[in-house]
Coordinates of C-alpha atoms in Angstrom, one line a residue:
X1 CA 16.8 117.5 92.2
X2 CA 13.3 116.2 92.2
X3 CA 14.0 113.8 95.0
X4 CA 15.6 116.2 96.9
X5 CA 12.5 118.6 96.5
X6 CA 9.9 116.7 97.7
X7 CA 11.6 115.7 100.4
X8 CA 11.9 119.0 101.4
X9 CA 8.0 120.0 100.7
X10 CA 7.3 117.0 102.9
X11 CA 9.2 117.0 105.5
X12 CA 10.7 114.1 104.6
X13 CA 14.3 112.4 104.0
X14 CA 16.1 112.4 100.8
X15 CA 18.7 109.0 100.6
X16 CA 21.3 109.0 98.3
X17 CA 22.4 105.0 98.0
X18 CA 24.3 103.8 95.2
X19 CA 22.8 100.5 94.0
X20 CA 26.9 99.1 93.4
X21 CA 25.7 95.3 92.7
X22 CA 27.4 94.5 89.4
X23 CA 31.4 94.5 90.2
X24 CA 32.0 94.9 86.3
X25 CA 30.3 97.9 86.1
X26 CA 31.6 99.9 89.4
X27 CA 34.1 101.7 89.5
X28 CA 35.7 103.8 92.7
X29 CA 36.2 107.4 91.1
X30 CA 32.1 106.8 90.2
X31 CA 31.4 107.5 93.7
X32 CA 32.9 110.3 94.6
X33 CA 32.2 111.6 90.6
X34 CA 28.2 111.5 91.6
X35 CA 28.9 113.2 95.4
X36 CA 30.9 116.2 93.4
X37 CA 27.9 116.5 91.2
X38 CA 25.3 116.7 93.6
X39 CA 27.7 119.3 96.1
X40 CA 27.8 121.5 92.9
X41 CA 24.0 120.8 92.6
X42 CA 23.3 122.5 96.1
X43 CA 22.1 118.6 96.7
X44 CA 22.2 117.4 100.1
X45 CA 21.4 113.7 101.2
X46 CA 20.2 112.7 104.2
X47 CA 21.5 109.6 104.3
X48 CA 24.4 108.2 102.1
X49 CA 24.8 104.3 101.5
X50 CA 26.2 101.6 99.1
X51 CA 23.4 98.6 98.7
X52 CA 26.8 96.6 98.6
X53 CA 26.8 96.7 102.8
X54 CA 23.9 94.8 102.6
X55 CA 24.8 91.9 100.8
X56 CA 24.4 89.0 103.9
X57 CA 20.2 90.8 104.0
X58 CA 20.1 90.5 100.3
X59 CA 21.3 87.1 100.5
X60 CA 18.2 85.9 103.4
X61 CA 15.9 87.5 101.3
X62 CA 16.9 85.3 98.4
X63 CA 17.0 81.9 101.0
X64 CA 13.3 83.4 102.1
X65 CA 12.3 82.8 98.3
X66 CA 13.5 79.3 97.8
X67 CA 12.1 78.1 101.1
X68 CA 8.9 78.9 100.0
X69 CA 9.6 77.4 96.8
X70 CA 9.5 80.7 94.5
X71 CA 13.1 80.6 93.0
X72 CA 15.4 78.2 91.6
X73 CA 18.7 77.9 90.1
X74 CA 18.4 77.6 86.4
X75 CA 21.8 75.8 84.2
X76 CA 20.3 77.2 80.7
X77 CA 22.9 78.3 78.4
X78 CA 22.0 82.4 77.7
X79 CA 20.3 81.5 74.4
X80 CA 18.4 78.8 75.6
X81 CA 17.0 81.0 78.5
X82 CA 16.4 83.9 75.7
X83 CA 14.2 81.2 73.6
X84 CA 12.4 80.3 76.4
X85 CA 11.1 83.6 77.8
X86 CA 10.3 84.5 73.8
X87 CA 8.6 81.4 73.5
X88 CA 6.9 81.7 77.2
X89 CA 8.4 77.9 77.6
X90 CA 9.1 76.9 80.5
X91 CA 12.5 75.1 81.6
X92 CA 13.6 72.0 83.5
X93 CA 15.4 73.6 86.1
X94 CA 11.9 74.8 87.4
X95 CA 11.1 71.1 88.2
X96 CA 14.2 70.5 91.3
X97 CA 12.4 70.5 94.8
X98 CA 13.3 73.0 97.7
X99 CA 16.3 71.0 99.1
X100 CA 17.7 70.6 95.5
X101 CA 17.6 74.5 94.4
X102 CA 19.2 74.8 98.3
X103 CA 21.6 72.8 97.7
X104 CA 22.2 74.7 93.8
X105 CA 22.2 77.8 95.9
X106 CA 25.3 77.1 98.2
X107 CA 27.1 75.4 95.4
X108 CA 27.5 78.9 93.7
X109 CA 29.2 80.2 96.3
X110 CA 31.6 77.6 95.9
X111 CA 31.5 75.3 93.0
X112 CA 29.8 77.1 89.8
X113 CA 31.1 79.4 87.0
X114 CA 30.1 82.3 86.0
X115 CA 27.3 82.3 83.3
X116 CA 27.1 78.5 84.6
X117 CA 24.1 78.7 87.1
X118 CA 21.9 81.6 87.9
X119 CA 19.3 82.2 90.6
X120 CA 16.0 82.8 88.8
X121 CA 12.0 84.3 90.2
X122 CA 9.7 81.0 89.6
X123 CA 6.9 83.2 88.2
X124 CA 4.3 82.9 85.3
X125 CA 5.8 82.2 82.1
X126 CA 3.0 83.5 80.2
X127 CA 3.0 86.5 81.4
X128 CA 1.9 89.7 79.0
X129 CA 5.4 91.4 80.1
X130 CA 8.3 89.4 79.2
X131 CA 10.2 91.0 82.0
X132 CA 8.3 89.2 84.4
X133 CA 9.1 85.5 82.9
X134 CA 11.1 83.8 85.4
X135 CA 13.5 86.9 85.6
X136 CA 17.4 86.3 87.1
X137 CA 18.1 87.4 90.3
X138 CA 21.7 86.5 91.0
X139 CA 24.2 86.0 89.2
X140 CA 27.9 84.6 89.4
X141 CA 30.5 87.9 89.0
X142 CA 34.5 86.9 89.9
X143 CA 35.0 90.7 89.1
X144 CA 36.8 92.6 92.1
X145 CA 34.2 95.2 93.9
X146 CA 35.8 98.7 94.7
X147 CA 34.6 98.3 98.0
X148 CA 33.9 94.7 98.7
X149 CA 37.2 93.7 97.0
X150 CA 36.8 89.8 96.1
X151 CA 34.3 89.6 99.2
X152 CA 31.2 88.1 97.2
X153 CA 30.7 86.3 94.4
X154 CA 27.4 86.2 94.0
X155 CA 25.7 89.3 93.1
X156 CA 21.5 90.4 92.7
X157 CA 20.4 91.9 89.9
X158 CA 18.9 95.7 90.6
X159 CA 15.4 94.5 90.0
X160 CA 15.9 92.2 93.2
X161 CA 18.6 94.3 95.5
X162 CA 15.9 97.8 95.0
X163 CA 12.9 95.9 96.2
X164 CA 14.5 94.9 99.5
X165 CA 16.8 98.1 100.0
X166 CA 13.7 100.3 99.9
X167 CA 12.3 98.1 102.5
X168 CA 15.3 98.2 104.7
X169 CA 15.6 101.9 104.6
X170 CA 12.1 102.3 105.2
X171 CA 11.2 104.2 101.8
X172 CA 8.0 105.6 101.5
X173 CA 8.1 107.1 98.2
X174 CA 10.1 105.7 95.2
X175 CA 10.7 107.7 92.5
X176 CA 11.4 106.0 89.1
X177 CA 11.8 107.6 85.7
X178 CA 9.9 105.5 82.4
X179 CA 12.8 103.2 81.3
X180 CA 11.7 100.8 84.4
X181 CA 7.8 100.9 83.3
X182 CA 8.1 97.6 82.5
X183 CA 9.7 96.0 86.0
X184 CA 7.6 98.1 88.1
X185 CA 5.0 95.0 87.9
X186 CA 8.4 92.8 89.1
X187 CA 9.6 95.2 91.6
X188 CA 5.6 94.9 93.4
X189 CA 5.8 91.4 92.5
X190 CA 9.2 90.4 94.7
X191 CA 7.8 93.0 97.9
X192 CA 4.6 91.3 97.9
X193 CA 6.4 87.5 98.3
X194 CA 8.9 88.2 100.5
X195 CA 6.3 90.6 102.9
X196 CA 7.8 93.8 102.4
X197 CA 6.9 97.3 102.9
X198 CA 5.2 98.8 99.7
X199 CA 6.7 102.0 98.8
X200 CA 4.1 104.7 96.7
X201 CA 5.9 104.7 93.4
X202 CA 5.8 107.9 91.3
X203 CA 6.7 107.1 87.7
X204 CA 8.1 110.1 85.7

């Protein structure tokens, strides 16, 4: 409803996209659940997508990162990676060269398990806000999509997929309610590596 009325006051455009990047999660009747909603609502979008469509941009995006050496694919078990960020310790994964981590990347397409490799933001580990300690940005799902079927196997966290999406469809105003205080800092962090447009972000 907010969304939908400032787009109105300013002449703008109101996009309904349904950020569908974690197969275990989605499910098909959630889709057409949140449309009936917003048709009883009086809501009406714009523009209707599924970030899901964009996976092969998400994926450059991700390629743009390790060429210029700000990612890497990290082997830590879940509790290892948990101690480290705690502990603002930084791990040995963060030590393999470009062509390495490329070579990491493609292999978890193919090769790697889930929970077995992880694609992960080389950032500061010291950082005041643990969210921005090396965060994950993909991860391995096997999980069938409700759209994309067994398509991908490789799937961005939200933090990384909302950054780019905005960009794509050229928002100029994201809204975002207090739970994400603390990865606002990531979400300006991964437009202002990979170049992107940056959104004014109203926090309520």
């Amino acid at each position: 409803i907010i969304d939908e009325g400032y787009a109105r006051m300013y002449d703008g455009k109101f996009i309904l996209r349904f950020d569908d990047t974690n197969p275990t999660k989605e499910r098909k009747e959630y889709y057409e659940a949140i449309k009936r909603g917003l048709d009883w609502l009086g809501i009406k979008a714009d523009k209707i997508k599924n970030t899901s469509d964009d996976m092969g941009k998400i994926y450059k995006y991700a390629e743009k990162l390790i060429e210029n050496g700000n990612a890497y694919v990290c082997f830590c078990m879940l509790e290892e990676l948990r101690k480290n960020r705690a502990e603002r310790t930084e791990c040995a994964c963060r030590n393999a060269d470009s062509n390495k981590t490329k070579e990491n990347w493609k292999l978890m397409f193919s090769k790697f398990l889930p929970n077995e490799a992880i694609l992960r933001l080389k950032t500061n580990m010291q950082n005041v806000n643990t969210a921005v300690r090396d965060p994950t940005l993909f991860r391995i799902l096997e999980e069938s999509h409700p759209l994309q079927g067994k398509k991908y196997r490789v799937w961005p966290t939200y933090d990384f997929s909302v950054s780019i999406e905005d960009h794509i469809d050229g928002v100029t105003h994201a809204m975002r309610t207090k739970e994400y205080e603390l990865r606002d800092e990531l979400y300006f962090l991964l437009i202002k590596l990979l170049g992107l447009n940056k959104p004014e972000l109203i926090e309520f």
